[in-house]
Coordinates of C-alpha atoms and ligand atoms in Angstrom, one line a residue:
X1 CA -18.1 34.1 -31.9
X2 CA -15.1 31.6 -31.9
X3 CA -15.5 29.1 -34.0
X4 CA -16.7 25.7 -32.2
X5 CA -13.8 22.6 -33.8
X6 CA -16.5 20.6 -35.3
X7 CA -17.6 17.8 -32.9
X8 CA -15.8 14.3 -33.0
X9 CA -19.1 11.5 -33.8
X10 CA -21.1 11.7 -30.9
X11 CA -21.0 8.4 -28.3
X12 CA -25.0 7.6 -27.4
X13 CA -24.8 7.4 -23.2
X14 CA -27.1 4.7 -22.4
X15 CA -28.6 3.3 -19.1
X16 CA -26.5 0.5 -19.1
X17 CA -23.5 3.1 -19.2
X18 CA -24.8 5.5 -16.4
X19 CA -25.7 1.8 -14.5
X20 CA -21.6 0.9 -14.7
X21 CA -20.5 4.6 -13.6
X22 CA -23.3 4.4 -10.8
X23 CA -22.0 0.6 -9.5
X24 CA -18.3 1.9 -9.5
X25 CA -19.3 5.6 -7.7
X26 CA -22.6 5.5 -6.4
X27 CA -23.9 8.9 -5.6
X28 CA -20.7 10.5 -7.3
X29 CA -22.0 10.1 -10.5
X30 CA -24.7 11.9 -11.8
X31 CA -26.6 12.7 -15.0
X32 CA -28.9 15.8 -13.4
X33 CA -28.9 18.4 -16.1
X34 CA -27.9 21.3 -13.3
X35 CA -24.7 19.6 -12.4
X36 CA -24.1 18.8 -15.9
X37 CA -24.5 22.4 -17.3
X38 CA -22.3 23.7 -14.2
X39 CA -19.8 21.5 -15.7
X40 CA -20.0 22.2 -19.4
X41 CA -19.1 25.6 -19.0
X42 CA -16.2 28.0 -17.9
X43 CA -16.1 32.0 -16.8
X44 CA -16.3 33.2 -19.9
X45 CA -18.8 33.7 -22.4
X46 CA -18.1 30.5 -24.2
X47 CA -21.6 28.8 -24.8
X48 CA -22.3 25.7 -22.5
X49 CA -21.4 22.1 -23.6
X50 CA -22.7 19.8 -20.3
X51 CA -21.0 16.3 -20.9
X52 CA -23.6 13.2 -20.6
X53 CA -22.2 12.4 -16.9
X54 CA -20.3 13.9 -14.1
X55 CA -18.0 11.8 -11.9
X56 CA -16.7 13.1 -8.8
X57 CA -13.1 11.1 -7.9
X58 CA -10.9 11.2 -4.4
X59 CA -8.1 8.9 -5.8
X60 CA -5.3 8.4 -8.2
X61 CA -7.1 4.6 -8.5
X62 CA -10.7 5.8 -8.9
X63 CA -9.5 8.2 -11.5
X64 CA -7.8 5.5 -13.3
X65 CA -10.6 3.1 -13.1
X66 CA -13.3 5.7 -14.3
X67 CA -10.7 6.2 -17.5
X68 CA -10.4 2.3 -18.2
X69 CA -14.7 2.8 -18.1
X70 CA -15.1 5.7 -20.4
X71 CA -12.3 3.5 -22.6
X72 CA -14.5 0.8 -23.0
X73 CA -17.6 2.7 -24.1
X74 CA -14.9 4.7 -26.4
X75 CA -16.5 7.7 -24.4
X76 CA -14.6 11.1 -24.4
X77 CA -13.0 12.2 -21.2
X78 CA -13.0 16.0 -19.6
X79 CA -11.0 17.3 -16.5
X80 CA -12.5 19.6 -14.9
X81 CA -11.1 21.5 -11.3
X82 CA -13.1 24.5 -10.5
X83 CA -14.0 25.6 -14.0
X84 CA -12.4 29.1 -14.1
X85 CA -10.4 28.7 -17.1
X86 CA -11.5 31.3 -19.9
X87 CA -10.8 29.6 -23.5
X88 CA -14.0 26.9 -23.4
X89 CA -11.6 24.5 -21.7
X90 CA -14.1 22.2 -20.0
X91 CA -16.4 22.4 -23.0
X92 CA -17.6 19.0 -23.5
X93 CA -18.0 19.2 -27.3
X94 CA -18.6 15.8 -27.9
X95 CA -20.1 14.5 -24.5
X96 CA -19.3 12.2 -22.3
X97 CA -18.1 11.8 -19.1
X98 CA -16.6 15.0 -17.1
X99 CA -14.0 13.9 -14.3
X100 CA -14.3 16.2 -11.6
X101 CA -10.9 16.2 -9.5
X102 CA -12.3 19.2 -6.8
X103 CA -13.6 16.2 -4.7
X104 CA -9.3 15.4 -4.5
X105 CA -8.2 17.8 -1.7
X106 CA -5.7 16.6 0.3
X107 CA -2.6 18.1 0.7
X108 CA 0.0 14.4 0.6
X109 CA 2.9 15.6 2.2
X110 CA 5.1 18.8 3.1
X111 CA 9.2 19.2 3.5
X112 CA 9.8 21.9 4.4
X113 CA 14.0 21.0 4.6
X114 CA 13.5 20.4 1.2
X115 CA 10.8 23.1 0.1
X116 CA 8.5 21.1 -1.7
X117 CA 4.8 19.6 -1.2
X118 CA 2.8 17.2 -3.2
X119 CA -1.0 17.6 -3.1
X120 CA -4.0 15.9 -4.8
X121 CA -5.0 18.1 -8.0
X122 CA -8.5 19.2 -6.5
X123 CA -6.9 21.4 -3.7
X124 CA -6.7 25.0 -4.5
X125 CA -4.3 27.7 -4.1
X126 CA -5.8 29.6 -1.6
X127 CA -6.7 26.1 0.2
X128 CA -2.6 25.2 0.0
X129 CA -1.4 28.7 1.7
X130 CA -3.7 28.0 4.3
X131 CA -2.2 24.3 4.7
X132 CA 1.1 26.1 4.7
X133 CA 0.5 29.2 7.2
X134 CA 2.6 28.3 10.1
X135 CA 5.2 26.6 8.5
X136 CA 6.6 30.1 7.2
X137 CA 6.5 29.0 3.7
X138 CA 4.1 29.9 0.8
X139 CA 3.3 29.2 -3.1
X140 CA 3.1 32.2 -4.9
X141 CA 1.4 31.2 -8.3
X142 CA -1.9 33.2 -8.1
X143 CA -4.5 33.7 -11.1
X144 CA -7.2 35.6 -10.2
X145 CA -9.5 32.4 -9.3
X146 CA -8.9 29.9 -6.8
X147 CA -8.5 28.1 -8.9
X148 CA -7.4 23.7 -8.4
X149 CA -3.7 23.1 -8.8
X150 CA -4.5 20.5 -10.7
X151 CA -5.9 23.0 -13.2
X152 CA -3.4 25.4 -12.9
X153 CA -1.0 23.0 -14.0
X154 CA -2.8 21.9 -17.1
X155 CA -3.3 25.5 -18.1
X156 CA 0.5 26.7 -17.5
X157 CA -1.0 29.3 -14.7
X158 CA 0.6 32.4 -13.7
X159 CA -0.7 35.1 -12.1
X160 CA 0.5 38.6 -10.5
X161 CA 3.6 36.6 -8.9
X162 CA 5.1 35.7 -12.0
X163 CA 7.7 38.1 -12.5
X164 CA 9.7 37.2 -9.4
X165 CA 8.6 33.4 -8.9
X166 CA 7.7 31.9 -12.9
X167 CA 4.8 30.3 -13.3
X168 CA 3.3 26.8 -13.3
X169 CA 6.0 25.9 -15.4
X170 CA 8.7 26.5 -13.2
X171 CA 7.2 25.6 -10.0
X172 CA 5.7 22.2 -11.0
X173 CA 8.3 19.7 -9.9
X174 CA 6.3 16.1 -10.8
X175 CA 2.9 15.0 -11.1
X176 CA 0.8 11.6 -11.4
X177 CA -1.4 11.2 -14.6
X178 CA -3.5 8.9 -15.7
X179 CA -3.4 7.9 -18.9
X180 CA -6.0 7.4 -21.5
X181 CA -6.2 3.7 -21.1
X182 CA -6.3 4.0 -17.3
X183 CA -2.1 3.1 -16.8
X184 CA -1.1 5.9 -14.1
X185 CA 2.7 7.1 -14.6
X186 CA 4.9 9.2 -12.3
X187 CA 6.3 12.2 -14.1
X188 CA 9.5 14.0 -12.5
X189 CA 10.4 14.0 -9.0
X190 CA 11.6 16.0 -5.9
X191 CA 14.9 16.6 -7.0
X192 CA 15.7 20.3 -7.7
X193 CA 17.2 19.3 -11.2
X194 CA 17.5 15.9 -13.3
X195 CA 18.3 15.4 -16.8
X196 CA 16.7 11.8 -17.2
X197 CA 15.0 11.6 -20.3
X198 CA 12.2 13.5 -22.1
X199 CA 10.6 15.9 -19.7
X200 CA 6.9 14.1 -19.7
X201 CA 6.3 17.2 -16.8
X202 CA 7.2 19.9 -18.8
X203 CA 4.5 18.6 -21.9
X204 CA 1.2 17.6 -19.3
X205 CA 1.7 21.3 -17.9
X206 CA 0.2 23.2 -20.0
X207 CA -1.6 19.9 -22.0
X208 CA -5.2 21.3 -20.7
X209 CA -6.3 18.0 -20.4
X210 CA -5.5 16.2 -24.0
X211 CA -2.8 14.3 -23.2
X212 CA -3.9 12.6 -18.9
X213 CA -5.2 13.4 -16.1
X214 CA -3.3 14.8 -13.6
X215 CA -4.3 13.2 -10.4
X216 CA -1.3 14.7 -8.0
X217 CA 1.5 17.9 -8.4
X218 CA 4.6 17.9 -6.8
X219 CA 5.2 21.5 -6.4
X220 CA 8.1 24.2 -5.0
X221 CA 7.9 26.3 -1.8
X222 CA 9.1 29.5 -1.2
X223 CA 10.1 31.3 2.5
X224 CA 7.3 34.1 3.2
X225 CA 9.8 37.3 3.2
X226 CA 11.0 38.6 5.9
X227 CA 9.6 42.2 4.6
X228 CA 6.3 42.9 2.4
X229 CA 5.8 46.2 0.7
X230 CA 3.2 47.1 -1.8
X231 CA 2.7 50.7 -3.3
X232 CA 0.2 51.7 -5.7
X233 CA 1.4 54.6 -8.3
X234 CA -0.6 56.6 -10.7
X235 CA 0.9 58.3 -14.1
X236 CA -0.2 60.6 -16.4
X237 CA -0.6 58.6 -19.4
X238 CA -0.1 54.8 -19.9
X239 CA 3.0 55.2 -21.9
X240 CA 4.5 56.6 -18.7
X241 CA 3.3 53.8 -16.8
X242 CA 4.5 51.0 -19.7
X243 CA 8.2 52.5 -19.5
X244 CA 8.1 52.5 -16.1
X245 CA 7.8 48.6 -16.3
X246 CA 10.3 48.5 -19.0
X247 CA 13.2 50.1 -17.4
X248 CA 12.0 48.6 -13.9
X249 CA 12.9 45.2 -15.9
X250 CA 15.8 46.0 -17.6
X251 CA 17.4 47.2 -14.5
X252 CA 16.7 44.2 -13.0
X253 CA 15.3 45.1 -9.8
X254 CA 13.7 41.8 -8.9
X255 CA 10.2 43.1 -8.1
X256 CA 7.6 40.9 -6.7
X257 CA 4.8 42.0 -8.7
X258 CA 4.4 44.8 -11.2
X259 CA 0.7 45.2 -12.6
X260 CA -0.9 48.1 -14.8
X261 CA -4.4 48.7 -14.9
X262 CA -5.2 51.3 -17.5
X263 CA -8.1 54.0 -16.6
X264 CA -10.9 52.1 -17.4
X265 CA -10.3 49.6 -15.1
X266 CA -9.5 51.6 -12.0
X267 CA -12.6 53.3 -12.9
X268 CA -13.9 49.7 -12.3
X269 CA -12.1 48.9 -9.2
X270 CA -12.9 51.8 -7.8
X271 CA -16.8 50.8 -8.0
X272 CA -16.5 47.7 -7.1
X273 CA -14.4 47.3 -4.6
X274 CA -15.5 50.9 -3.2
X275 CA -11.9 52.3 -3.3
X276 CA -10.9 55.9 -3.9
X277 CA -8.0 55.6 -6.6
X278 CA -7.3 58.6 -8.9
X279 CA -9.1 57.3 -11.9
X280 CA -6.1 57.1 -14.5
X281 CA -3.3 54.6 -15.5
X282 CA -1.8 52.9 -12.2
X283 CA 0.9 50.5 -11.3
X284 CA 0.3 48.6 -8.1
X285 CA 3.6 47.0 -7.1
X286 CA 4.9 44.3 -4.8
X287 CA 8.4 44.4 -3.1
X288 CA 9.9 40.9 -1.4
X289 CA 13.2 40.5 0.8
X290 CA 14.6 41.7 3.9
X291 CA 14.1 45.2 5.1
X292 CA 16.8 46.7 3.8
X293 CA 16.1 45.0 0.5
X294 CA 12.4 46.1 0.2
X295 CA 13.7 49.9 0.7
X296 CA 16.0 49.8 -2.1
X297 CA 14.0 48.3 -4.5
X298 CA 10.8 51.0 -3.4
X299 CA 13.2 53.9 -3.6
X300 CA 14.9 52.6 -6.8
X301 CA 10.9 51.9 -8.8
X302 CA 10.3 55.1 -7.4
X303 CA 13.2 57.4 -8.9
X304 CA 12.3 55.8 -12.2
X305 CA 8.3 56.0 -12.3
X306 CA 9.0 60.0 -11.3
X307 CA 11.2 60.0 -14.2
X308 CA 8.0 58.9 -16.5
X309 CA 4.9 61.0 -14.5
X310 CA 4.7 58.5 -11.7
X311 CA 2.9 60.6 -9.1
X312 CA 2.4 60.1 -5.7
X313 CA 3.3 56.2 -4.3
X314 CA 0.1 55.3 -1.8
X315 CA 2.1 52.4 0.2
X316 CA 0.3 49.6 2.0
X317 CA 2.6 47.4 4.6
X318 CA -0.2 46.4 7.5
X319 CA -0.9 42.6 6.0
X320 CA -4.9 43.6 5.8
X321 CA -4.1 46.7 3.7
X322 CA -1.8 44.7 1.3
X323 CA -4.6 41.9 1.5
X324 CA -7.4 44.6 0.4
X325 CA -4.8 46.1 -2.4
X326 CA -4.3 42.6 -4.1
X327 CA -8.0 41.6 -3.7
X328 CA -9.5 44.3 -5.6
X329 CA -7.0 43.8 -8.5
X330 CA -7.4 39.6 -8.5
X331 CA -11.5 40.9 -8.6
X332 CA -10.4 42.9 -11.8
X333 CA -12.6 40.8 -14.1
X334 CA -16.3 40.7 -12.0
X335 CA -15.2 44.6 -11.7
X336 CA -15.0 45.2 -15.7
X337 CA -18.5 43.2 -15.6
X338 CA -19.7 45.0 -13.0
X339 CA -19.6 48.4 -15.3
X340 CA -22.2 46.6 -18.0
X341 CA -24.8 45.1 -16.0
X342 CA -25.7 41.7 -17.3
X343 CA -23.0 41.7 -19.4
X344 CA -20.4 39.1 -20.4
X345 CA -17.1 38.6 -20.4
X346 CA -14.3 37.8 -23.7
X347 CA -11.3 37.7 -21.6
X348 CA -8.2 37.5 -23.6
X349 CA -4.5 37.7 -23.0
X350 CA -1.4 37.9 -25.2
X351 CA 2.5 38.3 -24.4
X352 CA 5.1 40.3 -26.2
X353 CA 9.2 40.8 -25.2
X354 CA 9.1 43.3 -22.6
X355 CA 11.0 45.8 -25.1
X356 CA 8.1 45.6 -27.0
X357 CA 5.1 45.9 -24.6
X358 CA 4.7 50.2 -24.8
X359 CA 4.1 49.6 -28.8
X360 CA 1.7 46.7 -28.3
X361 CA -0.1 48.1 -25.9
X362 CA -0.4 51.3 -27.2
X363 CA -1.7 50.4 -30.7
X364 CA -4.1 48.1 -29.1
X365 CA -5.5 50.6 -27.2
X366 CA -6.0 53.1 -30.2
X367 CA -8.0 50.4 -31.3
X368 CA -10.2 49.9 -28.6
X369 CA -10.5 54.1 -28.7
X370 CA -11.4 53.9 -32.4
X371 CA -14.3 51.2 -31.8
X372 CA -17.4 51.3 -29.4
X373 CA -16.3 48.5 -27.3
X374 CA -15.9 48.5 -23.4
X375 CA -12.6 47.0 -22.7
X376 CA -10.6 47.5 -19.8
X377 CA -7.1 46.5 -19.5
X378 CA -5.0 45.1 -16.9
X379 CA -1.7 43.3 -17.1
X380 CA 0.7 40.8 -15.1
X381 CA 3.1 43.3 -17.2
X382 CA 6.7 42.7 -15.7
X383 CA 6.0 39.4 -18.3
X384 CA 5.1 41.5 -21.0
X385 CA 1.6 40.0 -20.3
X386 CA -1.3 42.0 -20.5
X387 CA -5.3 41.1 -21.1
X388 CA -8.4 42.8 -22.0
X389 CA -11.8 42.1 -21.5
X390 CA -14.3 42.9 -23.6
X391 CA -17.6 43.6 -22.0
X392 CA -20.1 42.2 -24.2
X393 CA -23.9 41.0 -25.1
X394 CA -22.8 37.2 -26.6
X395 CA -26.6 37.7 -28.0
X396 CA -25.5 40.7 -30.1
X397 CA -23.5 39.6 -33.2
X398 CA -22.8 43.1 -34.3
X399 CA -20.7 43.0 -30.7
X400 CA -19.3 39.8 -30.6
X401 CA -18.2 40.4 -34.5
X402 CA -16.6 43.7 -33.4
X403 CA -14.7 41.8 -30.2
X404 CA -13.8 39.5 -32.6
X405 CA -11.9 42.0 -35.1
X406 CA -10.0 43.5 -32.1
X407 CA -9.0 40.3 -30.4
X408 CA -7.7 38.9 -33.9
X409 CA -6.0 42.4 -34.3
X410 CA -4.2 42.3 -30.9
X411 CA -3.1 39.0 -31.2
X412 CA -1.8 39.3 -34.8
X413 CA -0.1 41.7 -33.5
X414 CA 1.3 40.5 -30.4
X415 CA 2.5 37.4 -32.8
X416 CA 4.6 40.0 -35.4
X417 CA 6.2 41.5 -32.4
X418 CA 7.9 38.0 -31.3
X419 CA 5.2 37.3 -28.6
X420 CA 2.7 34.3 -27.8
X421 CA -1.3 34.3 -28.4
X422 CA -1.6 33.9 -24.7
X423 CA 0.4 34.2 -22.0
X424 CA -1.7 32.4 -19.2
X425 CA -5.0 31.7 -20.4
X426 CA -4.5 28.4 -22.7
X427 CA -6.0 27.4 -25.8
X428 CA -8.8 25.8 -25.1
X429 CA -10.5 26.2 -28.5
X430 CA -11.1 29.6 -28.1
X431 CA -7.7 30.5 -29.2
X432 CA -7.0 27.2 -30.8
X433 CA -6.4 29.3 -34.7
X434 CA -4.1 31.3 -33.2
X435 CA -2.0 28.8 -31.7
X436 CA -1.8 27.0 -35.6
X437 CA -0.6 30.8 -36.4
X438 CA 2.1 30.7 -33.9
X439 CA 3.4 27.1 -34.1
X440 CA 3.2 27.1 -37.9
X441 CA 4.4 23.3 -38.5
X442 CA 4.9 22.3 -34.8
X443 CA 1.2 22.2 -34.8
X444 CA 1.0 19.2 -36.8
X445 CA 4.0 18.0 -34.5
X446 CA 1.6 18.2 -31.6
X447 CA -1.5 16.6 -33.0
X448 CA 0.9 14.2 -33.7
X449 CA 2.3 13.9 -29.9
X450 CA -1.4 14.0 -28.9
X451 CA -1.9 10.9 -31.2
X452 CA 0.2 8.9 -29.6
X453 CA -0.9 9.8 -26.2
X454 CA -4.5 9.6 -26.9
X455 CA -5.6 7.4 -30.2
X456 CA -9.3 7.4 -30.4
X457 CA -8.9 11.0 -29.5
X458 CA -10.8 11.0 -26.3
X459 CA -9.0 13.2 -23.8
X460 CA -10.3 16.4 -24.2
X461 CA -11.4 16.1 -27.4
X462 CA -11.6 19.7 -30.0
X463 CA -9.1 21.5 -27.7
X464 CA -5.6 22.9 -28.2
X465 CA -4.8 20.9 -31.4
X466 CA -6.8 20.1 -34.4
X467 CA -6.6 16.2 -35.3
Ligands
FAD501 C1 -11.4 36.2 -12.2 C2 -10.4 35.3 -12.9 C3 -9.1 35.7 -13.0 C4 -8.1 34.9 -13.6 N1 -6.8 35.3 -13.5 C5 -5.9 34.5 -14.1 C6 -4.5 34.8 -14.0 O1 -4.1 35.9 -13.5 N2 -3.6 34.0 -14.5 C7 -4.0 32.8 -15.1 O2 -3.1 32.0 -15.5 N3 -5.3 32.4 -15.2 C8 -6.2 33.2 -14.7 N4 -7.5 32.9 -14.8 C9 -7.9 31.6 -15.5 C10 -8.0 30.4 -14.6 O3 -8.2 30.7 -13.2 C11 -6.8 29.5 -14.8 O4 -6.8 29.0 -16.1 C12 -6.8 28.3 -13.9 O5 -5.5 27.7 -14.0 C13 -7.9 27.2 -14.2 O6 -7.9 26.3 -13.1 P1 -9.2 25.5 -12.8 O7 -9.0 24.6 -11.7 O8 -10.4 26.4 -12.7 O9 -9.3 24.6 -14.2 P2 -10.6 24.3 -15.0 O10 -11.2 25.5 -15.6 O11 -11.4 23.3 -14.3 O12 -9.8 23.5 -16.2 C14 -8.9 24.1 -17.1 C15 -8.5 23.2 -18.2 O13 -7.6 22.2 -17.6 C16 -8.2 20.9 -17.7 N5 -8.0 20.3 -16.3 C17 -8.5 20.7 -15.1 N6 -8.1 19.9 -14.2 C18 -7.3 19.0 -14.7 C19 -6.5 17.9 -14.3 N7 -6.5 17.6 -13.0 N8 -5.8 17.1 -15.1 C20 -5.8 17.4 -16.5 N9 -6.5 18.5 -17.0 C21 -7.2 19.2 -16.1 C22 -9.7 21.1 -18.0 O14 -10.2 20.1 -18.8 C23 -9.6 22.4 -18.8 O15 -9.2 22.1 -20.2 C24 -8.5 33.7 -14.2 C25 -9.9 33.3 -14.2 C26 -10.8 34.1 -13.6 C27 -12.2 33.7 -13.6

């Protein structure tokens, strides 16, 4: 297993405590020991941490005066949206209080002159397209979850879109934290570019909680295309299907969304989502733009996957038949489960330079081929992103040593090629020795940041950096 950061000193929760929480929130704080273990835990198969209490907030001013509390009792802090991060994010190593945001689901305000909304962090993505249907506009950062935007920011979120629209970092315009003594500051703004001072945005997305609590996100819009194509194309082997992203990149087509799932997984797919895909290395693709636009592009990806063994495109336009193609790949990861009954999941993700994607994925998968582990692979790989899951017992050590060697493998070598330990995922502390790897001495730099954000160490505490 990962190794758990050892645990700050731990902070006794008394009665007088839960009596202060209870006289500021009433019923929206709790000590019951289900709540508490639904929060101490993520989707992966990081071991449960429940923190001593559970606060539900619905304001910017509640948050902040439940932060001046826990700073009182010195008690540690942990945001918490809708718990699908995969790295033991919401963990609470150390107790204390976990500040759940989900309660926070308005949507604030939406220009759409100016192609920009501002939403409390508990609404979710899904929840904000819905907001957003007949206004002819859409956000296109999607992981897999529904995740809260909230927690999308703090984990740098991407998702299938990526390729065409960036990811949280790019689309994350301002937000409204609250600070680890309770002070709430405004970060960024509305307008489309500023260069006043350090870029406070830019360092609390991505901060997974350590540094504030993001109470509100600013956030870009995009027009819904005129035109909508998907196609999904199988090859003969997964180089094939690798090139085919490479050169679709290089040539800069601007495709919407370029994912590979290798056999395994379409195997998976297949099951679960009771679809009848040839069972072998498949690119599902997205096209955006006008008519004309959309038919270039198709007929241009097209040319070039026949060039590496694309076979036959299987194209979905009706909205309902694009809907089905995307849900079955966002279900990717209960799908992988779904093959080991009672199983659990070590998702994992790393991100090389596109001209170096065939190589990493290739050697990775001899790995897997050489070992007895199930582990499909799927990949947001127009970024050069790809993940695996391995499908494990967590109560077999003999398994989780073996995921273990071949995640430490893959993300060695993901780091020698030039590429990042994760590409969406986060840190958490699942991946927090690998980050030290990467950053070499800007690790220190951060604990360092983090120090002066957060003194007595109570935001978040054992997650991303080491202090
Ligand atoms: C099936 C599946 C598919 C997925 N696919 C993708 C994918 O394609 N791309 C991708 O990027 N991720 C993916 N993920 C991971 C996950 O959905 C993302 O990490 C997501 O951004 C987490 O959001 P959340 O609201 O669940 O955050 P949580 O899990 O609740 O929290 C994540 C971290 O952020 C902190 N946090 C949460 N809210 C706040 C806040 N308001 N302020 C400060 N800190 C906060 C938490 O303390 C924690 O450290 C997937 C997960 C699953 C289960």
């Amino acid at each position: 297993m990962t190794a758990v950061p050892a645990a700050q000193p731990r902070v006794a929760f008394t009665d007088e405590m839960k009596a202060e929480f209870k006289a500021l929130l009433g019923d929206r704080f709790t000590t019951a020991a289900a709540v508490r273990e639904h929060h101490g835990k993520d989707e992966s198969y990081h071991p449960n941490f429940p923190p001593d209490g559970v606060a539900f907030a619905t304001s910017t001013e509640e948050v902040s005066a439940i932060v001046k509390l826990c700073a009182k009792h010195k008690l540690p802090i942990i945001p918490f949206g809708t718990g699908t991060s995969l790295e033991g994010g919401v963990a609470a190593l150390a107790g204390g209080v976990c500040i759940d945001v989900s309660t926070m689901k308005e949507v604030l305000r939406v220009s759409p002159e100016d192609l920009d909304v501002t939403v409390q962090a508990g609404v979710t993505r899904k929840q904000l397209n819905e907001h957003l249907r007949d206004t002819g506009l859409f956000f296109p950062i999607d992981p897999g979850a529904d995740a809260s935007l909230g927690g999308m920011a703090s984990t740098r979120a991407s998702g299938t879109n990526a390729v065409r629209y960036g990811t949280m970092r790019e689309n994350v315009l301002g937000l409204t934290v609250v600070l680890a003594d309770g002070r709430v500051i405004r970060t960024g703004g509305r307008a489309r570019k500023s260069a006043a001072g350090y870029d406070l945005t830019r360092l609390f997305v991505g901060a997974e909680g350590t540094l504030g609590i993001i109470t509100e996100v600013t956030l870009r819009l995009y027009g819904i295309p005129e035109a909508i194509s998907s196609a999904v194309c199988p090859f003969n082997d997964i180089r094939g299907a690798v090139d085919t992203v490479i050169q679709t990149i290089q040539s800069g087509i601007p495709v919407a969304r370029i994912e590979l799932l290798d056999e395994v997984q379409m195997d998976a797919v297949n099951k679960y989502s009771k679809l009848d895909y040839k069972v072998a290395p498949t690119l599902f693709f997205e096209f955006h733009g006008t008519a004309a636009g959309v038919k270039e592009q198709a007929e241009m990806v097209a040319a070039i996957a026949a060039e590496f063994g694309g076979s036959e495109f299987t194209w979905a336009t009706r909205p309902e038949d694009r809907s089905k193609l995307w849900q079955a790949r966002h279900d990717g990861y209960y799908a992988a489960l779904a093959l080991r009954p009672g199983s659990k999941g070590w998702p994992t993700d790393v991100c090389v330079p596109i001209s170096r994607l065939a190589d990493c994925i290739l050697e990775t998968k001899k790995d897997i081929a050489e070992s007895s582990m199930l582990a499909p692979l799927v990949g947001h790989v127009g970024d050069g992103n790809f993940h695996l899951v391995y499908v494990i017992d967590p109560d077999k050590p003999e398994e989780m040593a073996e995921a273990k060697r071949l995640n430490d493998r893959m993300v060695d070598r993901a780091l020698a090629m030039g590429g990042t330990c994760t590409g969406e995922h986060g840190i958490g502390y699942g991946k927090m020795e690998f980050l030290e790897k990467e950053a070499g001495d800007a690790f220190a730099v951060m604990g360092e940041l983090k120090r002066a954000f957060d003194p007595d160490n109570r935001m978040n505490p054992g997650k991303v950096v080491r202090i």
